[in-house]
Structures are given as structure tokens and as C-alpha cells.
PDB file of C-alpha atoms in Angstrom:
ATOM      1  CA  MET A   1       7.312  -3.582   2.068  1.00  0.00           C
ATOM      2  CA  LEU A   2       6.799  -7.271   1.336  1.00  0.00           C
ATOM      3  CA  GLY A   3       4.332  -9.684   2.882  1.00  0.00           C
ATOM      4  CA  ALA A   4       3.733 -13.398   2.520  1.00  0.00           C
ATOM      5  CA  VAL A   5       0.363 -14.818   1.540  1.00  0.00           C
ATOM      6  CA  GLY A   6      -0.706 -18.401   2.096  1.00  0.00           C
ATOM      7  CA  GLY A   7      -3.699 -20.663   1.609  1.00  0.00           C
ATOM      8  CA  LEU A   8      -4.957 -24.160   0.865  1.00  0.00           C
ATOM      9  CA  ALA A   9      -4.984 -25.595  -2.638  1.00  0.00           C
ATOM     10  CA  ALA A  10      -7.915 -27.728  -3.774  1.00  0.00           C
ATOM     11  CA  THR A  11      -9.900 -28.553  -6.882  1.00  0.00           C
ATOM     12  CA  ALA A  12     -12.377 -25.910  -8.028  1.00  0.00           C
ATOM     13  CA  THR A  13     -15.998 -26.820  -8.753  1.00  0.00           C
ATOM     14  CA  PRO A  14     -18.096 -25.105 -11.466  1.00  0.00           C
ATOM     15  CA  GLY A  15     -20.260 -22.338 -10.062  1.00  0.00           C
ATOM     16  CA  ARG A  16     -18.959 -22.522  -6.486  1.00  0.00           C
ATOM     17  CA  ALA A  17     -15.946 -21.247  -4.561  1.00  0.00           C
ATOM     18  CA  VAL A  18     -15.288 -24.357  -2.503  1.00  0.00           C
ATOM     19  CA  SER A  19     -11.565 -23.873  -2.047  1.00  0.00           C
ATOM     20  CA  LYS A  20      -8.975 -21.316  -1.174  1.00  0.00           C
ATOM     21  CA  THR A  21      -6.138 -21.451  -3.637  1.00  0.00           C
ATOM     22  CA  ALA A  22      -2.587 -20.484  -2.696  1.00  0.00           C
ATOM     23  CA  PRO A  23      -1.374 -17.395  -4.574  1.00  0.00           C
ATOM     24  CA  ALA A  24       2.001 -17.370  -6.303  1.00  0.00           C
ATOM     25  CA  GLY A  25       4.493 -15.612  -4.070  1.00  0.00           C
ATOM     26  CA  THR A  26       4.438 -12.348  -2.156  1.00  0.00           C
ATOM     27  CA  PHE A  27       2.784  -8.978  -2.370  1.00  0.00           C
ATOM     28  CA  GLU A  28       4.470  -5.588  -2.279  1.00  0.00           C
ATOM     29  CA  ILE A  29       2.828  -2.583  -0.653  1.00  0.00           C
ATOM     30  CA  LEU A  30       3.233   0.368  -3.028  1.00  0.00           C
ATOM     31  CA  ALA A  31       1.240   2.965  -1.082  1.00  0.00           C
ATOM     32  CA  GLU A  32      -0.464   3.305   2.299  1.00  0.00           C
ATOM     33  CA  GLY A  33      -2.740   5.827   3.994  1.00  0.00           C
ATOM     34  CA  LEU A  34      -5.161   5.987   1.064  1.00  0.00           C
ATOM     35  CA  ALA A  35      -8.812   6.938   1.658  1.00  0.00           C
ATOM     36  CA  PHE A  36     -10.805   3.980   0.309  1.00  0.00           C
ATOM     37  CA  PRO A  37      -8.727   3.391  -2.833  1.00  0.00           C
ATOM     38  CA  GLU A  38     -10.368   2.093  -6.015  1.00  0.00           C
ATOM     39  CA  GLY A  39      -9.965   2.168  -9.793  1.00  0.00           C
ATOM     40  CA  PRO A  40      -6.220   1.476 -10.239  1.00  0.00           C
ATOM     41  CA  VAL A  41      -4.818   2.244 -13.690  1.00  0.00           C
ATOM     42  CA  ALA A  42      -1.323   1.025 -14.628  1.00  0.00           C
ATOM     43  CA  MET A  43       0.297   3.864 -16.585  1.00  0.00           C
ATOM     44  CA  PRO A  44       3.009   3.522 -19.271  1.00  0.00           C
ATOM     45  CA  ASP A  45       5.556   5.394 -17.126  1.00  0.00           C
ATOM     46  CA  GLY A  46       5.316   2.785 -14.366  1.00  0.00           C
ATOM     47  CA  SER A  47       3.108   4.808 -12.049  1.00  0.00           C
ATOM     48  CA  VAL A  48      -0.365   3.783 -10.938  1.00  0.00           C
ATOM     49  CA  ILE A  49      -3.225   6.252 -10.937  1.00  0.00           C
ATOM     50  CA  LEU A  50      -6.157   5.488  -8.653  1.00  0.00           C
ATOM     51  CA  VAL A  51      -9.134   7.182  -7.052  1.00  0.00           C
ATOM     52  CA  GLU A  52      -9.685   7.768  -3.349  1.00  0.00           C
ATOM     53  CA  LEU A  53     -13.431   7.534  -2.882  1.00  0.00           C
ATOM     54  CA  THR A  54     -13.884   9.135   0.521  1.00  0.00           C
ATOM     55  CA  ALA A  55     -11.302  11.862  -0.179  1.00  0.00           C
ATOM     56  CA  GLY A  56     -12.883  12.780  -3.520  1.00  0.00           C
ATOM     57  CA  GLN A  57      -9.572  12.808  -5.341  1.00  0.00           C
ATOM     58  CA  VAL A  58      -7.422  11.187  -8.016  1.00  0.00           C
ATOM     59  CA  THR A  59      -3.949  10.149  -6.853  1.00  0.00           C
ATOM     60  CA  ARG A  60      -0.762   8.990  -8.577  1.00  0.00           C
ATOM     61  CA  CYS A  61       1.444   6.411  -6.819  1.00  0.00           C
ATOM     62  CA  TRP A  62       5.024   6.270  -8.030  1.00  0.00           C
ATOM     63  CA  ASN A  63       8.390   5.212  -6.581  1.00  0.00           C
ATOM     64  CA  GLY A  64       7.083   5.073  -3.028  1.00  0.00           C
ATOM     65  CA  ARG A  65       5.399   8.473  -3.282  1.00  0.00           C
ATOM     66  CA  THR A  66       1.802   9.584  -3.667  1.00  0.00           C
ATOM     67  CA  GLU A  67       0.705  12.854  -5.210  1.00  0.00           C
ATOM     68  CA  VAL A  68      -2.754  14.299  -5.748  1.00  0.00           C
ATOM     69  CA  VAL A  69      -3.545  14.683  -9.440  1.00  0.00           C
ATOM     70  CA  SER A  70      -6.910  16.364  -8.959  1.00  0.00           C
ATOM     71  CA  LYS A  71      -9.513  16.937  -6.266  1.00  0.00           C
ATOM     72  CA  VAL A  72     -12.541  16.026  -8.361  1.00  0.00           C
ATOM     73  CA  GLY A  73     -14.980  16.005  -5.436  1.00  0.00           C
ATOM     74  CA  GLY A  74     -17.887  13.663  -4.885  1.00  0.00           C
ATOM     75  CA  GLY A  75     -17.088   9.969  -4.684  1.00  0.00           C
ATOM     76  CA  PRO A  76     -14.806   8.835  -7.526  1.00  0.00           C
ATOM     77  CA  ASN A  77     -15.166   5.065  -7.727  1.00  0.00           C
ATOM     78  CA  GLY A  78     -13.748   3.800 -11.033  1.00  0.00           C
ATOM     79  CA  ALA A  79     -11.322   5.128 -13.638  1.00  0.00           C
ATOM     80  CA  GLN A  80      -9.915   4.276 -17.064  1.00  0.00           C
ATOM     81  CA  VAL A  81      -7.732   6.077 -19.600  1.00  0.00           C
ATOM     82  CA  GLY A  82      -9.588   6.882 -22.809  1.00  0.00           C
ATOM     83  CA  PRO A  83      -8.498   7.150 -26.446  1.00  0.00           C
ATOM     84  CA  ASP A  84      -7.498  10.803 -25.980  1.00  0.00           C
ATOM     85  CA  GLY A  85      -5.231  10.087 -23.000  1.00  0.00           C
ATOM     86  CA  ALA A  86      -7.623  11.650 -20.495  1.00  0.00           C
ATOM     87  CA  LEU A  87      -8.853   9.831 -17.399  1.00  0.00           C
ATOM     88  CA  TYR A  88     -12.550   8.978 -17.381  1.00  0.00           C
ATOM     89  CA  ILE A  89     -14.159   8.598 -13.968  1.00  0.00           C
ATOM     90  CA  CYS A  90     -17.271   6.966 -12.555  1.00  0.00           C
ATOM     91  CA  ASN A  91     -18.279   9.301  -9.714  1.00  0.00           C
ATOM     92  CA  SER A  92     -20.942   8.084  -7.270  1.00  0.00           C
ATOM     93  CA  GLY A  93     -21.620  11.612  -6.038  1.00  0.00           C
ATOM     94  CA  GLY A  94     -20.073  11.239  -2.606  1.00  0.00           C
ATOM     95  CA  VAL A  95     -20.840   9.919   0.857  1.00  0.00           C
ATOM     96  CA  ASP A  96     -23.204  11.227   3.512  1.00  0.00           C
ATOM     97  CA  PRO A  97     -21.213  13.682   5.687  1.00  0.00           C
ATOM     98  CA  SER A  98     -22.792  12.189   8.821  1.00  0.00           C
ATOM     99  CA  ASN A  99     -22.275   8.532   7.845  1.00  0.00           C
ATOM    100  CA  SER A 100     -19.503   7.545   5.448  1.00  0.00           C
ATOM    101  CA  HIS A 101     -21.136   4.139   4.882  1.00  0.00           C
ATOM    102  CA  LEU A 102     -24.085   5.798   3.116  1.00  0.00           C
ATOM    103  CA  ALA A 103     -24.334   7.775  -0.097  1.00  0.00           C
ATOM    104  CA  ASP A 104     -25.231  11.442  -0.093  1.00  0.00           C
ATOM    105  CA  PRO A 105     -28.713  11.337  -1.682  1.00  0.00           C
ATOM    106  CA  SER A 106     -28.524  15.012  -2.594  1.00  0.00           C
ATOM    107  CA  LYS A 107     -25.496  14.580  -4.869  1.00  0.00           C
ATOM    108  CA  PRO A 108     -26.022  13.128  -8.363  1.00  0.00           C
ATOM    109  CA  GLY A 109     -23.744  10.482  -9.752  1.00  0.00           C
ATOM    110  CA  ARG A 110     -21.891  11.347 -12.936  1.00  0.00           C
ATOM    111  CA  ILE A 111     -19.353  10.405 -15.576  1.00  0.00           C
ATOM    112  CA  GLU A 112     -16.388  12.791 -15.690  1.00  0.00           C
ATOM    113  CA  ARG A 113     -13.371  13.471 -17.869  1.00  0.00           C
ATOM    114  CA  LEU A 114     -10.114  14.549 -16.209  1.00  0.00           C
ATOM    115  CA  ASP A 115      -7.376  16.109 -18.325  1.00  0.00           C
ATOM    116  CA  LEU A 116      -4.223  14.668 -16.750  1.00  0.00           C
ATOM    117  CA  ASP A 117      -2.084  17.501 -18.113  1.00  0.00           C
ATOM    118  CA  THR A 118      -4.159  20.457 -16.929  1.00  0.00           C
ATOM    119  CA  GLY A 119      -6.212  18.951 -14.106  1.00  0.00           C
ATOM    120  CA  LYS A 120      -9.428  20.232 -15.677  1.00  0.00           C
ATOM    121  CA  VAL A 121     -12.514  18.170 -14.795  1.00  0.00           C
ATOM    122  CA  GLU A 122     -15.466  18.048 -17.175  1.00  0.00           C
ATOM    123  CA  ARG A 123     -18.846  16.526 -16.358  1.00  0.00           C
ATOM    124  CA  LEU A 124     -20.017  14.455 -19.327  1.00  0.00           C
ATOM    125  CA  TYR A 125     -23.197  12.825 -18.042  1.00  0.00           C
ATOM    126  CA  ASP A 126     -25.341  12.933 -14.915  1.00  0.00           C
ATOM    127  CA  ARG A 127     -28.591  11.545 -16.331  1.00  0.00           C
ATOM    128  CA  VAL A 128     -30.070   9.236 -18.930  1.00  0.00           C
ATOM    129  CA  GLY A 129     -33.069  10.972 -20.453  1.00  0.00           C
ATOM    130  CA  ASP A 130     -35.168  12.246 -17.554  1.00  0.00           C
ATOM    131  CA  ARG A 131     -33.641   9.899 -14.970  1.00  0.00           C
ATOM    132  CA  PRO A 132     -30.553  10.989 -13.027  1.00  0.00           C
ATOM    133  CA  LEU A 133     -27.654   8.603 -12.727  1.00  0.00           C
ATOM    134  CA  SER A 134     -27.497   7.180  -9.220  1.00  0.00           C
ATOM    135  CA  ALA A 135     -23.965   6.014  -8.366  1.00  0.00           C
ATOM    136  CA  PRO A 136     -21.739   5.165 -11.370  1.00  0.00           C
ATOM    137  CA  ASN A 137     -19.271   2.525 -10.251  1.00  0.00           C
ATOM    138  CA  ASP A 138     -16.930   1.065 -12.877  1.00  0.00           C
ATOM    139  CA  LEU A 139     -16.185   1.389 -16.604  1.00  0.00           C
ATOM    140  CA  VAL A 140     -14.381  -0.152 -19.552  1.00  0.00           C
ATOM    141  CA  PHE A 141     -13.607   1.177 -23.040  1.00  0.00           C
ATOM    142  CA  ASP A 142     -14.342  -0.848 -26.154  1.00  0.00           C
ATOM    143  CA  ALA A 143     -12.026  -0.801 -29.174  1.00  0.00           C
ATOM    144  CA  ASP A 144     -14.103   1.961 -30.796  1.00  0.00           C
ATOM    145  CA  GLY A 145     -13.651   4.270 -27.816  1.00  0.00           C
ATOM    146  CA  GLY A 146     -17.124   3.819 -26.366  1.00  0.00           C
ATOM    147  CA  ILE A 147     -17.664   3.425 -22.626  1.00  0.00           C
ATOM    148  CA  TRP A 148     -19.582   0.606 -20.973  1.00  0.00           C
ATOM    149  CA  PHE A 149     -20.240   1.431 -17.311  1.00  0.00           C
ATOM    150  CA  THR A 150     -22.163   0.213 -14.296  1.00  0.00           C
ATOM    151  CA  ASP A 151     -24.334   2.229 -11.927  1.00  0.00           C
ATOM    152  CA  PHE A 152     -24.426   0.634  -8.475  1.00  0.00           C
ATOM    153  CA  GLY A 153     -27.458   2.480  -7.128  1.00  0.00           C
ATOM    154  CA  LYS A 154     -26.971   4.616  -4.041  1.00  0.00           C
ATOM    155  CA  VAL A 155     -26.559   2.945  -0.651  1.00  0.00           C
ATOM    156  CA  LEU A 156     -29.213   4.658   1.484  1.00  0.00           C
ATOM    157  CA  GLU A 157     -30.286   4.412   5.123  1.00  0.00           C
ATOM    158  CA  HIS A 158     -33.313   2.256   4.347  1.00  0.00           C
ATOM    159  CA  GLY A 159     -32.144   0.250   1.354  1.00  0.00           C
ATOM    160  CA  TYR A 160     -30.558   0.686  -2.045  1.00  0.00           C
ATOM    161  CA  GLY A 161     -31.347   2.809  -5.048  1.00  0.00           C
ATOM    162  CA  ARG A 162     -31.647   1.072  -8.401  1.00  0.00           C
ATOM    163  CA  GLY A 163     -28.795   1.017 -10.891  1.00  0.00           C
ATOM    164  CA  GLY A 164     -27.923  -0.522 -14.227  1.00  0.00           C
ATOM    165  CA  VAL A 165     -25.515  -0.899 -17.126  1.00  0.00           C
ATOM    166  CA  TYR A 166     -25.035   1.903 -19.660  1.00  0.00           C
ATOM    167  CA  TYR A 167     -23.123   2.783 -22.820  1.00  0.00           C
ATOM    168  CA  CYS A 168     -21.917   6.266 -23.721  1.00  0.00           C
ATOM    169  CA  ARG A 169     -19.550   8.141 -25.980  1.00  0.00           C
ATOM    170  CA  PRO A 170     -16.553   9.889 -24.379  1.00  0.00           C
ATOM    171  CA  ASP A 171     -17.341  13.230 -26.026  1.00  0.00           C
ATOM    172  CA  GLY A 172     -20.599  13.684 -24.112  1.00  0.00           C
ATOM    173  CA  SER A 173     -22.748  13.269 -27.223  1.00  0.00           C
ATOM    174  CA  SER A 174     -24.848  10.202 -26.359  1.00  0.00           C
ATOM    175  CA  ILE A 175     -25.725   7.788 -23.575  1.00  0.00           C
ATOM    176  CA  ARG A 176     -28.088   4.833 -23.549  1.00  0.00           C
ATOM    177  CA  GLU A 177     -29.477   2.397 -21.023  1.00  0.00           C
ATOM    178  CA  ILE A 178     -28.521  -1.259 -21.497  1.00  0.00           C
ATOM    179  CA  ASP A 179     -29.999  -2.775 -18.331  1.00  0.00           C
ATOM    180  CA  TYR A 180     -31.790  -1.237 -15.339  1.00  0.00           C
ATOM    181  CA  GLY A 181     -33.739  -2.144 -12.253  1.00  0.00           C
ATOM    182  CA  ALA A 182     -31.602  -3.924  -9.653  1.00  0.00           C
ATOM    183  CA  SER A 183     -29.013  -2.608  -7.202  1.00  0.00           C
ATOM    184  CA  GLY A 184     -25.384  -3.574  -6.834  1.00  0.00           C
ATOM    185  CA  TYR A 185     -24.046  -3.501 -10.412  1.00  0.00           C
ATOM    186  CA  ASN A 186     -20.302  -3.339  -9.824  1.00  0.00           C
ATOM    187  CA  GLY A 187     -17.250  -4.518 -11.803  1.00  0.00           C
ATOM    188  CA  ILE A 188     -17.369  -4.561 -15.595  1.00  0.00           C
ATOM    189  CA  GLY A 189     -15.054  -5.854 -18.311  1.00  0.00           C
ATOM    190  CA  LEU A 190     -14.779  -7.168 -21.857  1.00  0.00           C
ATOM    191  CA  SER A 191     -13.770 -10.600 -23.122  1.00  0.00           C
ATOM    192  CA  PRO A 192     -10.504 -10.840 -25.097  1.00  0.00           C
ATOM    193  CA  ASP A 193     -12.395 -10.855 -28.423  1.00  0.00           C
ATOM    194  CA  GLY A 194     -14.557  -7.910 -27.352  1.00  0.00           C
ATOM    195  CA  LYS A 195     -17.765  -9.846 -27.987  1.00  0.00           C
ATOM    196  CA  ALA A 196     -18.869 -10.413 -24.388  1.00  0.00           C
ATOM    197  CA  LEU A 197     -19.531  -7.889 -21.631  1.00  0.00           C
ATOM    198  CA  TYR A 198     -19.030  -9.161 -18.082  1.00  0.00           C
ATOM    199  CA  PHE A 199     -20.526  -7.508 -15.027  1.00  0.00           C
ATOM    200  CA  ALA A 200     -20.466  -8.457 -11.350  1.00  0.00           C
ATOM    201  CA  MET A 201     -23.421  -8.091  -9.002  1.00  0.00           C
ATOM    202  CA  ASN A 202     -22.215  -6.989  -5.589  1.00  0.00           C
ATOM    203  CA  HIS A 203     -24.780  -8.330  -3.117  1.00  0.00           C
ATOM    204  CA  SER A 204     -25.285 -11.780  -4.659  1.00  0.00           C
ATOM    205  CA  ALA A 205     -21.602 -12.295  -5.615  1.00  0.00           C
ATOM    206  CA  ARG A 206     -22.670 -13.419  -9.092  1.00  0.00           C
ATOM    207  CA  LEU A 207     -21.008 -12.834 -12.453  1.00  0.00           C
ATOM    208  CA  TYR A 208     -23.049 -12.379 -15.637  1.00  0.00           C
ATOM    209  CA  ARG A 209     -22.277 -11.745 -19.275  1.00  0.00           C
ATOM    210  CA  MET A 210     -24.107 -10.187 -22.180  1.00  0.00           C
ATOM    211  CA  THR A 211     -23.311 -10.729 -25.855  1.00  0.00           C
ATOM    212  CA  ILE A 212     -22.289  -7.549 -27.681  1.00  0.00           C
ATOM    213  CA  GLU A 213     -23.776  -7.063 -31.145  1.00  0.00           C
ATOM    214  CA  GLY A 214     -22.416  -3.578 -31.813  1.00  0.00           C
ATOM    215  CA  ALA A 215     -21.595  -0.248 -30.198  1.00  0.00           C
ATOM    216  CA  GLY A 216     -24.007  -0.042 -27.275  1.00  0.00           C
ATOM    217  CA  GLU A 217     -26.015  -3.016 -28.566  1.00  0.00           C
ATOM    218  CA  VAL A 218     -26.429  -6.382 -26.818  1.00  0.00           C
ATOM    219  CA  THR A 219     -28.458  -9.499 -27.562  1.00  0.00           C
ATOM    220  CA  GLN A 220     -32.019  -9.229 -26.238  1.00  0.00           C
ATOM    221  CA  ASP A 221     -33.899 -11.995 -24.449  1.00  0.00           C
ATOM    222  CA  GLU A 222     -36.452 -14.135 -26.258  1.00  0.00           C
ATOM    223  CA  ASN A 223     -39.358 -11.997 -25.024  1.00  0.00           C
ATOM    224  CA  GLY A 224     -37.752  -8.772 -26.160  1.00  0.00           C
ATOM    225  CA  THR A 225     -38.159  -7.254 -22.707  1.00  0.00           C
ATOM    226  CA  GLY A 226     -34.490  -6.616 -21.994  1.00  0.00           C
ATOM    227  CA  PRO A 227     -30.946  -7.837 -22.498  1.00  0.00           C
ATOM    228  CA  LYS A 228     -30.176 -11.537 -22.380  1.00  0.00           C
ATOM    229  CA  LYS A 229     -28.043 -11.993 -19.253  1.00  0.00           C
ATOM    230  CA  GLU A 230     -26.147 -15.264 -19.009  1.00  0.00           C
ATOM    231  CA  PHE A 231     -25.089 -16.507 -15.593  1.00  0.00           C
ATOM    232  CA  VAL A 232     -21.350 -17.293 -15.490  1.00  0.00           C
ATOM    233  CA  GLY A 233     -20.487 -18.107 -11.883  1.00  0.00           C
ATOM    234  CA  VAL A 234     -21.050 -17.373  -8.196  1.00  0.00           C
ATOM    235  CA  SER A 235     -18.874 -17.162  -5.108  1.00  0.00           C
ATOM    236  CA  SER A 236     -19.507 -18.660  -1.694  1.00  0.00           C
ATOM    237  CA  SER A 237     -22.034 -17.131   0.669  1.00  0.00           C
ATOM    238  CA  GLY A 238     -21.009 -14.300   2.938  1.00  0.00           C
ATOM    239  CA  VAL A 239     -18.968 -12.325   0.393  1.00  0.00           C
ATOM    240  CA  GLU A 240     -19.638  -9.536  -2.078  1.00  0.00           C
ATOM    241  CA  PHE A 241     -18.168  -8.949  -5.523  1.00  0.00           C
ATOM    242  CA  ASP A 242     -16.468  -5.663  -6.363  1.00  0.00           C
ATOM    243  CA  SER A 243     -14.521  -4.525  -9.445  1.00  0.00           C
ATOM    244  CA  LEU A 244     -12.865  -6.915 -11.882  1.00  0.00           C
ATOM    245  CA  ALA A 245     -10.236  -7.482 -14.557  1.00  0.00           C
ATOM    246  CA  VAL A 246     -10.001 -10.059 -17.340  1.00  0.00           C
ATOM    247  CA  THR A 247      -6.929 -12.125 -18.160  1.00  0.00           C
ATOM    248  CA  ARG A 248      -5.533 -12.735 -21.642  1.00  0.00           C
ATOM    249  CA  SER A 249      -6.984 -16.262 -21.595  1.00  0.00           C
ATOM    250  CA  GLY A 250     -10.440 -14.963 -20.657  1.00  0.00           C
ATOM    251  CA  ASN A 251     -10.586 -15.700 -16.934  1.00  0.00           C
ATOM    252  CA  VAL A 252     -12.391 -13.050 -14.875  1.00  0.00           C
ATOM    253  CA  CYS A 253     -10.648 -11.920 -11.652  1.00  0.00           C
ATOM    254  CA  ILE A 254     -12.962 -10.176  -9.189  1.00  0.00           C
ATOM    255  CA  GLY A 255     -12.160  -8.179  -6.077  1.00  0.00           C
ATOM    256  CA  THR A 256     -13.982  -9.839  -3.182  1.00  0.00           C
ATOM    257  CA  ASN A 257     -15.121  -8.259   0.085  1.00  0.00           C
ATOM    258  CA  PHE A 258     -15.629  -9.426   3.686  1.00  0.00           C
ATOM    259  CA  ASP A 259     -13.767 -12.699   3.128  1.00  0.00           C
ATOM    260  CA  GLY A 260     -11.243 -10.567   1.299  1.00  0.00           C
ATOM    261  CA  GLY A 261      -9.341 -11.737  -1.748  1.00  0.00           C
ATOM    262  CA  ILE A 262      -9.651 -12.360  -5.473  1.00  0.00           C
ATOM    263  CA  THR A 263     -12.259 -14.703  -6.933  1.00  0.00           C
ATOM    264  CA  THR A 264     -11.373 -16.073 -10.375  1.00  0.00           C
ATOM    265  CA  ILE A 265     -14.091 -17.472 -12.645  1.00  0.00           C
ATOM    266  CA  SER A 266     -13.149 -19.327 -15.819  1.00  0.00           C
ATOM    267  CA  LEU A 267     -15.024 -19.398 -19.124  1.00  0.00           C
ATOM    268  CA  SER A 268     -16.633 -22.674 -18.051  1.00  0.00           C
ATOM    269  CA  GLY A 269     -17.763 -21.230 -14.719  1.00  0.00           C
ATOM    270  CA  GLU A 270     -15.143 -22.891 -12.525  1.00  0.00           C
ATOM    271  CA  THR A 271     -14.529 -20.701  -9.490  1.00  0.00           C
ATOM    272  CA  SER A 272     -11.449 -20.436  -7.279  1.00  0.00           C
ATOM    273  CA  PHE A 273     -10.552 -18.022  -4.497  1.00  0.00           C
ATOM    274  CA  MET A 274      -7.283 -16.429  -3.379  1.00  0.00           C
ATOM    275  CA  PRO A 275      -7.479 -15.183   0.231  1.00  0.00           C
ATOM    276  CA  LEU A 276      -5.667 -11.986   1.141  1.00  0.00           C
ATOM    277  CA  PRO A 277      -5.064 -10.212   4.475  1.00  0.00           C
ATOM    278  CA  GLU A 278      -7.600  -7.469   3.735  1.00  0.00           C
ATOM    279  CA  LYS A 279     -11.352  -7.289   4.341  1.00  0.00           C
ATOM    280  CA  MET A 280     -12.201  -5.331   1.187  1.00  0.00           C
ATOM    281  CA  VAL A 281     -10.181  -6.005  -1.972  1.00  0.00           C
ATOM    282  CA  THR A 282     -12.015  -3.504  -4.131  1.00  0.00           C
ATOM    283  CA  ASN A 283     -10.241  -3.802  -7.477  1.00  0.00           C
ATOM    284  CA  ILE A 284      -7.558  -5.470  -9.577  1.00  0.00           C
ATOM    285  CA  ALA A 285      -5.765  -4.126 -12.658  1.00  0.00           C
ATOM    286  CA  PHE A 286      -3.010  -5.659 -14.763  1.00  0.00           C
ATOM    287  CA  GLY A 287       0.138  -3.975 -16.039  1.00  0.00           C
ATOM    288  CA  GLY A 288       3.887  -4.288 -16.439  1.00  0.00           C
ATOM    289  CA  ARG A 289       5.859  -5.334 -19.501  1.00  0.00           C
ATOM    290  CA  ASP A 290       4.512  -8.883 -19.465  1.00  0.00           C
ATOM    291  CA  MET A 291       1.068  -7.888 -18.072  1.00  0.00           C
ATOM    292  CA  ARG A 292       1.611 -10.159 -15.075  1.00  0.00           C
ATOM    293  CA  ASP A 293       1.830  -7.373 -12.499  1.00  0.00           C
ATOM    294  CA  ALA A 294      -1.498  -7.281 -10.660  1.00  0.00           C
ATOM    295  CA  PHE A 295      -2.289  -4.021  -8.859  1.00  0.00           C
ATOM    296  CA  LEU A 296      -4.861  -4.420  -6.083  1.00  0.00           C
ATOM    297  CA  THR A 297      -6.634  -1.778  -4.006  1.00  0.00           C
ATOM    298  CA  TRP A 298      -7.313  -2.619  -0.363  1.00  0.00           C
ATOM    299  CA  ALA A 299      -9.982  -0.273   0.972  1.00  0.00           C
ATOM    300  CA  VAL A 300     -10.010  -0.917   4.719  1.00  0.00           C
ATOM    301  CA  SER A 301      -6.235  -0.761   5.210  1.00  0.00           C
ATOM    302  CA  GLY A 302      -5.914   2.003   2.586  1.00  0.00           C
ATOM    303  CA  ARG A 303      -3.253   0.289   0.507  1.00  0.00           C
ATOM    304  CA  LEU A 304      -2.190  -0.190  -3.086  1.00  0.00           C
ATOM    305  CA  VAL A 305      -0.538  -3.598  -3.488  1.00  0.00           C
ATOM    306  CA  ARG A 306       1.346  -5.284  -6.330  1.00  0.00           C
ATOM    307  CA  MET A 307       1.509  -9.044  -6.887  1.00  0.00           C
ATOM    308  CA  ARG A 308       2.895 -11.255  -9.628  1.00  0.00           C
ATOM    309  CA  TRP A 309       0.002 -13.080 -11.281  1.00  0.00           C
ATOM    310  CA  SER A 310       0.000 -16.642 -12.594  1.00  0.00           C
ATOM    311  CA  GLU A 311      -0.991 -15.540 -16.114  1.00  0.00           C
ATOM    312  CA  PRO A 312      -0.933 -12.303 -18.135  1.00  0.00           C
ATOM    313  CA  GLY A 313      -3.807  -9.894 -17.853  1.00  0.00           C
ATOM    314  CA  LEU A 314      -5.685  -8.641 -20.881  1.00  0.00           C
ATOM    315  CA  ARG A 315      -4.254  -5.380 -22.181  1.00  0.00           C
ATOM    316  CA  LEU A 316      -6.911  -2.656 -22.196  1.00  0.00           C
ATOM    317  CA  ASN A 317      -7.891  -0.931 -25.419  1.00  0.00           C
ATOM    318  CA  PHE A 318      -6.350   2.383 -24.333  1.00  0.00           C
TER     319      PHE A 318
END
């Protein structure tokens, strides 16, 4: 199914989304009826694997069909293929059975490994030291096979739990805290040279970066009290940032909620916005032979959508 998308073109201003930029062409609906889709992964065989958060499952979309790969349980929220070909999942723990807008406080968040051949699910991490993970949200692999991931913090009836940014090994051997204390850590990605780590803050619709000094090591602030977080850009008021993907040129494309679409922030902080007919565009992933196929998850309408992008996306490490 094809749909047309339109908008108004204008000049972008650093640090602000003051315009709505017309996207290039049409979108194609690849799958419908999905239960809060997130974490799309473009596979080499042309299929797209994604997670369905409220259904607690991993699903493959291919040639107009959907098939359940595994019922992992909880609330799978982000996914990436690792160096061993397995799917690694950020699992928030699940939603409150009486209110799907809230997290289930009794269920711990965790990082999981799913063997795509056997369907076996292995829990790698559910805590850092003595502190349980809250609601792992999104992840990205570095070139050495390590995992950088965000923890959103659980959405509770009377506020939000605290989350952070973490680094772990995919074999379950080690995990470390990079940043901690706020709520709403969401999308995460690496710069083309692998030297910068980007992360999006959901509630404030702000994008930050940290400088990577090694595996699980980032530049610390001048006081030595935590990581040095550089502000990159911000969207307009009334929206929230979700998951993200980086282009080959280094632009950061962020799923945007409530005024649904994709916010793109350049290296210099210039911000532009592509409106889409969906309230919650939760994620974007690049694929295809030329890396210009953009796969978007639309949570409210339960769709997986493909668009042709104006520039190639950055190929992931695995």
C-alpha cells in the first residue's frame, strides 16, 4: 500500500525545528496490525525483524507477511544483530496489566540474547552491581562487538524511574554504568568514525553526544563527576524524541512523537522536521543495497513503513 506525504519546505535554524520539510516521495506500508512496533532491523535476506512491545514478541516482516520469531515476554523495546548473528534485545520488563501506558514495576528490565535459528532466549543482564536495570530501551554495537545501551527508567503512576547509559559485553561477562540519574534516555547511535556516542532524551526532545575514548570509556567532565555530555540539538516544544539512526554523512535522524515524524539534526546542530501521518514514529533503521531504504515503526497505527531517504544511512557494524 502506498501513501503520499507532504509538507512545507523552509530553512532550518541551528538548535530549533522551525520548519517542516517535505520528504522525498511516498511511503510503502510493509506490515499492519502490529502491537506497538519498535526496533526494526533490516536483514540481509530483505526481511525486517522488529519487536512488538505490548505483545512481548519478536516478529519478522517479509513479502507482505508477518511471522512470530519468538515470544520473549516482557516489553521488548529495541533490537540489534550482534557479531554472532544473534538478536540482542533491550527489554523494559513489560507493561502494567491494568494500564498499558505504565510499566509493570514488579518486572525487571533486562538485556537478552535471542538465537534466531533456535528461538532460545538468554538473559544476559538485569542489574548493574546491586542496582537492577529499570527499562532498557535501545542499543548499538561498536566495531569491537560491545553494546552501548540506554535505560529509559520505568514510567510509573506517579512519575518516572531513573535510567542511564550503559556499556556491556555480549557474552554476559561485564557491564558498566556510563551515565545515570535522569529519566527518558531513549535512542542511541554511533558517529560514522565510531568516536562519538549520540543519545536522545525523550521528555526534553534533546540530543546529546559523548566522546568515546575506548571500549566502555567516555571523556569525563572537568570536575571528574561524570561523563562530559555535549548538547547537539533540540526539537520544537510539544514533542518527544524516540529511537534514532545515523546517516553515512553523520546526520542523526530521530523518531518523533505527538507531532509525529522524523527530526534530523546535523553535525552543526541544524534541525529539520519531516511530518508523517502517525502520532508516534518510534524508530528508523536504514537498509537496502544502497542504504537509502528507511524502515520506520509507527506505534499507534501498528505499522512498519518503508521510505526512500534523501541520503544513505550508516551501515551498522553487524
